[in-house]
PDB file of C-alpha atoms in Angstrom:
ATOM      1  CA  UNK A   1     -12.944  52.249 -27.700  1.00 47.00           C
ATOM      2  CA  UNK A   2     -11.509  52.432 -24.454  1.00 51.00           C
ATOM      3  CA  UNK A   3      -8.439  50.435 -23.218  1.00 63.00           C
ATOM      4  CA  UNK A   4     -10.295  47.829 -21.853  1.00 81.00           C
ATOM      5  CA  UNK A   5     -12.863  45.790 -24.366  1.00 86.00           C
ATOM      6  CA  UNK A   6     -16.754  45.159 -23.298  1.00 86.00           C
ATOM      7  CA  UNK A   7     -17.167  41.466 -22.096  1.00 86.00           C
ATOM      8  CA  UNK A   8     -20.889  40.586 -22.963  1.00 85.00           C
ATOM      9  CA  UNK A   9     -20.848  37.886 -20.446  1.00 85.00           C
ATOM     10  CA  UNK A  10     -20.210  39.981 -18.087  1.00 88.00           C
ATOM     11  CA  UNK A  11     -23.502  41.619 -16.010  1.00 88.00           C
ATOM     12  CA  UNK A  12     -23.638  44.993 -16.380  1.00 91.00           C
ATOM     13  CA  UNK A  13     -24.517  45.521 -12.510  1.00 93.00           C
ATOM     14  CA  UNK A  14     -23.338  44.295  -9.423  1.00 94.00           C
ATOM     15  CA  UNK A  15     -25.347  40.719  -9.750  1.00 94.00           C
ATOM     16  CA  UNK A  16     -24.488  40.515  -5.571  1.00 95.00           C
ATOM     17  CA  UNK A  17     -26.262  42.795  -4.561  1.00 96.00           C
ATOM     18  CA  UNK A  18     -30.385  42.571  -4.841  1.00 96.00           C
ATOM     19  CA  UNK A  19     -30.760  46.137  -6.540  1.00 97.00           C
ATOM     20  CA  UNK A  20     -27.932  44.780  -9.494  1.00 96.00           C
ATOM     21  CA  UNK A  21     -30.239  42.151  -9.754  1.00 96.00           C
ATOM     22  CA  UNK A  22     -32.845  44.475  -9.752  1.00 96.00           C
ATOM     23  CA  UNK A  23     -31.582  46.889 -12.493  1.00 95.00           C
ATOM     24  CA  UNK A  24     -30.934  43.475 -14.987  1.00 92.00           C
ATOM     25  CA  UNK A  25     -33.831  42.174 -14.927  1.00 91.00           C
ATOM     26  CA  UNK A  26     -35.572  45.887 -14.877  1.00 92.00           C
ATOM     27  CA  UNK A  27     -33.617  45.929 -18.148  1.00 92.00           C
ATOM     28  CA  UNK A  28     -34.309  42.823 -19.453  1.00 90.00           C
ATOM     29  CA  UNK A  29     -37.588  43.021 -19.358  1.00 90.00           C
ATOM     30  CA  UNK A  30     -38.545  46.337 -20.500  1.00 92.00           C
ATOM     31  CA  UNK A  31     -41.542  45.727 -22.635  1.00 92.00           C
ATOM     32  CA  UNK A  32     -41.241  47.990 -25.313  1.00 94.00           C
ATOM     33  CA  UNK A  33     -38.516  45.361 -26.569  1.00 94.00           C
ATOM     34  CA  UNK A  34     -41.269  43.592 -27.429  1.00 93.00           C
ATOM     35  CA  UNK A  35     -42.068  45.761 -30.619  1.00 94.00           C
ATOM     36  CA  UNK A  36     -37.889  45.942 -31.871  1.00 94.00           C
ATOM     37  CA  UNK A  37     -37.959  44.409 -35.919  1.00 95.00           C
ATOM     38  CA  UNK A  38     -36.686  41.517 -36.366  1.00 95.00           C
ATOM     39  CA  UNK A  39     -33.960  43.010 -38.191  1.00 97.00           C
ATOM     40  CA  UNK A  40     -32.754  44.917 -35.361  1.00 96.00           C
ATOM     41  CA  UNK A  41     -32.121  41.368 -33.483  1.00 96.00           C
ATOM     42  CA  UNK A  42     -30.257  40.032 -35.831  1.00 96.00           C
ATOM     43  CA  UNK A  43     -27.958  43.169 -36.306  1.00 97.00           C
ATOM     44  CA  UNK A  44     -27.467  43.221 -32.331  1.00 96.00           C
ATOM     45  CA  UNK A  45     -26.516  39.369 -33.002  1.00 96.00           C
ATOM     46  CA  UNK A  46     -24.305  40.298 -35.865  1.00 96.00           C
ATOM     47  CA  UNK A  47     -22.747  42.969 -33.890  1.00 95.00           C
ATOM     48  CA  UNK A  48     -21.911  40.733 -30.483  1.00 94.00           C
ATOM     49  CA  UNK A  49     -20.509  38.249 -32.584  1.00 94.00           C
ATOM     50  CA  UNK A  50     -18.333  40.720 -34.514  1.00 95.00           C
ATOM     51  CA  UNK A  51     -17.179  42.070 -31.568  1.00 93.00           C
ATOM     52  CA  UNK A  52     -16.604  38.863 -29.811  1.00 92.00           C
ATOM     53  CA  UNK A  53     -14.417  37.457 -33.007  1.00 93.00           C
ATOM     54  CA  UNK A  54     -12.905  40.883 -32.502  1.00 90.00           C
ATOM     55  CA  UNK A  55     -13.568  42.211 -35.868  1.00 94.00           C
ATOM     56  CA  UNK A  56     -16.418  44.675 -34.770  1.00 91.00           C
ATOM     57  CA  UNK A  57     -16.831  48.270 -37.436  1.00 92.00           C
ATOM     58  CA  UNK A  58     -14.693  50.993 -36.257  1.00 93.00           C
ATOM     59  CA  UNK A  59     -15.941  53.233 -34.342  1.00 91.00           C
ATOM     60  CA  UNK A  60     -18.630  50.731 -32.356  1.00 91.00           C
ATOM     61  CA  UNK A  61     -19.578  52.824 -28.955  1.00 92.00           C
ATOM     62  CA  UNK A  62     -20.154  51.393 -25.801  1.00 92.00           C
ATOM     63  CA  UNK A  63     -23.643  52.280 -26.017  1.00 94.00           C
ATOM     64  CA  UNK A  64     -24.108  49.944 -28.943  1.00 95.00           C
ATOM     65  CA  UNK A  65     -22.480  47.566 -27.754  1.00 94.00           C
ATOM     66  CA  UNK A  66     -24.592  47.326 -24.251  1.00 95.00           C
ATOM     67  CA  UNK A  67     -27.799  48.037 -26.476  1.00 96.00           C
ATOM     68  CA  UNK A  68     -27.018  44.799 -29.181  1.00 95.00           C
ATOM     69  CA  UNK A  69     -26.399  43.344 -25.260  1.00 95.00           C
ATOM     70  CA  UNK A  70     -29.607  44.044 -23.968  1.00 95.00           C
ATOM     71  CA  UNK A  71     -31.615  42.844 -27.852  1.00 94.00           C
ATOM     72  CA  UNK A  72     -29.638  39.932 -27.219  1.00 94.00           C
ATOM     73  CA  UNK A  73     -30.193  39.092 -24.187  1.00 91.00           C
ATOM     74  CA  UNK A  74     -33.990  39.483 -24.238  1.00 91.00           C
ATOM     75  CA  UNK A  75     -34.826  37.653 -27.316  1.00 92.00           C
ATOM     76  CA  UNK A  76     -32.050  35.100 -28.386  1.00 93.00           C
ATOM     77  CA  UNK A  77     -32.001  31.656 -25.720  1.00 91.00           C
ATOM     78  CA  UNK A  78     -29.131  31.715 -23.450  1.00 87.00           C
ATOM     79  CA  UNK A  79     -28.614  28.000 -24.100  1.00 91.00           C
ATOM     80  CA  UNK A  80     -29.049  27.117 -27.645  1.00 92.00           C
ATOM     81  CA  UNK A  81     -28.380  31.253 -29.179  1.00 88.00           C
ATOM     82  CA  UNK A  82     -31.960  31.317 -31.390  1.00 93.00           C
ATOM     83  CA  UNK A  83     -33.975  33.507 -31.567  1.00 94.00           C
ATOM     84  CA  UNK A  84     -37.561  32.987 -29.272  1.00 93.00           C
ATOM     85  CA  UNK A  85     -40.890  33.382 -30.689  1.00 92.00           C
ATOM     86  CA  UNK A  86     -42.352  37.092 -28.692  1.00 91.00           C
ATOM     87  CA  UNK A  87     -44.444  34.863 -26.410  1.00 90.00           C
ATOM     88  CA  UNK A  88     -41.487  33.532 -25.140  1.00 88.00           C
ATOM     89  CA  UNK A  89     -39.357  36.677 -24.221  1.00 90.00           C
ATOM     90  CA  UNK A  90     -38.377  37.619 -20.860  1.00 86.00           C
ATOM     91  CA  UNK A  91     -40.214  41.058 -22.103  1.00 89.00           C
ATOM     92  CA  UNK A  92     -43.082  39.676 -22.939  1.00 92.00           C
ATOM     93  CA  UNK A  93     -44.402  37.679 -19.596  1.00 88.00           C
ATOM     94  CA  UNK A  94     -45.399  41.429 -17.907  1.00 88.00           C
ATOM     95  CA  UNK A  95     -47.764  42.697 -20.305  1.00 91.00           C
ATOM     96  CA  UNK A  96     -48.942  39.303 -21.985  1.00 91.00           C
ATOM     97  CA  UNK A  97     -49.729  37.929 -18.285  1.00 91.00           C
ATOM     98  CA  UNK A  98     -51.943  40.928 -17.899  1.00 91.00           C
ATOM     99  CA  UNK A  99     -53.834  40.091 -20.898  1.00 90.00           C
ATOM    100  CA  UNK A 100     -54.195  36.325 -19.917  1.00 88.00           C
ATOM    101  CA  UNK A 101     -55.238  37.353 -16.682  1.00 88.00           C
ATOM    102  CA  UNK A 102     -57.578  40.457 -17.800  1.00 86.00           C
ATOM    103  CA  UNK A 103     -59.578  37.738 -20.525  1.00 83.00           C
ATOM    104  CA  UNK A 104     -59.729  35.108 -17.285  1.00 80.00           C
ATOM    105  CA  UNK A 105     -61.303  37.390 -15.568  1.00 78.00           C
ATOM    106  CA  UNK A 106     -63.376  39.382 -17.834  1.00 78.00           C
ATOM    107  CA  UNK A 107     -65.225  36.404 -19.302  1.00 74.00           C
ATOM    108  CA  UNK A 108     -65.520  34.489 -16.002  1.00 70.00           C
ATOM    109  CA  UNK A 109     -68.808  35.464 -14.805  1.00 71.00           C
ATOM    110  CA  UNK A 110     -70.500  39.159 -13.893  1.00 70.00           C
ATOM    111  CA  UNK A 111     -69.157  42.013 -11.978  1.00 68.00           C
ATOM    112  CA  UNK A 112     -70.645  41.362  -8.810  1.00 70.00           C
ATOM    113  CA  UNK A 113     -69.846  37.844  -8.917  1.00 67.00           C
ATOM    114  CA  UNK A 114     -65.853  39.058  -9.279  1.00 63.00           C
ATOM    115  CA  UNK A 115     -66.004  41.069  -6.402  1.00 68.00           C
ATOM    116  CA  UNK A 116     -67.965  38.895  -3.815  1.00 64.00           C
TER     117      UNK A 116
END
């Protein structure tokens, strides 16, 4: 690791500045987090708190580290640390809002009666 350790409550971008903003919650709610195991949570979990307590496995990159920052940040509640159920992840409003809305509409009536 380098000289200075990874702070996970630190943003990764500028969070000033509307593209930081941009690129974190870009990140955050990349949909194909959606389908990450279980298991893979709760190692990025393990691993934050590891390297928080400062007893992380040698040789843990920075690209881990921002990865188990990015699981954990999408699925675990910022408030109480548990895990959310998928329909409640950040990653999960995009693509199960399209559904919601794609039913709704598909069911309402007839074609013509969407349209006009």
């Amino acid at each position: 690791m380098g000289s200075e350790r990874f702070d996970f409550n630190d943003p990764v971008w500028d969070q000033s500045r509307y593209i930081g903003r941009f690129k974190y919650f870009a990140w955050i709610t990349d949909p194909r987090l959606n389908f990450v195991p279980s298991r893979c949570l709760d190692q990025a979990k393990n691993l934050r708190t590891l390297y928080i307590q400062k007893r992380e496995p040698p040789g843990t990159t920075r690209e881990q580290l921002l990865y188990a920052k990015k699981l954990y940040d999408s699925a675990f509640h910022p408030d109480s640390g548990e895990k959310m159920n998928i329909f409640g992840r950040m990653s999960f409003q995009v693509p199960g809002g399209m559904l919601i809305t794609g039913a709704m509409l598909s069911w309402y009536r007839t074609i013509p009666a969407l349209v006009f």
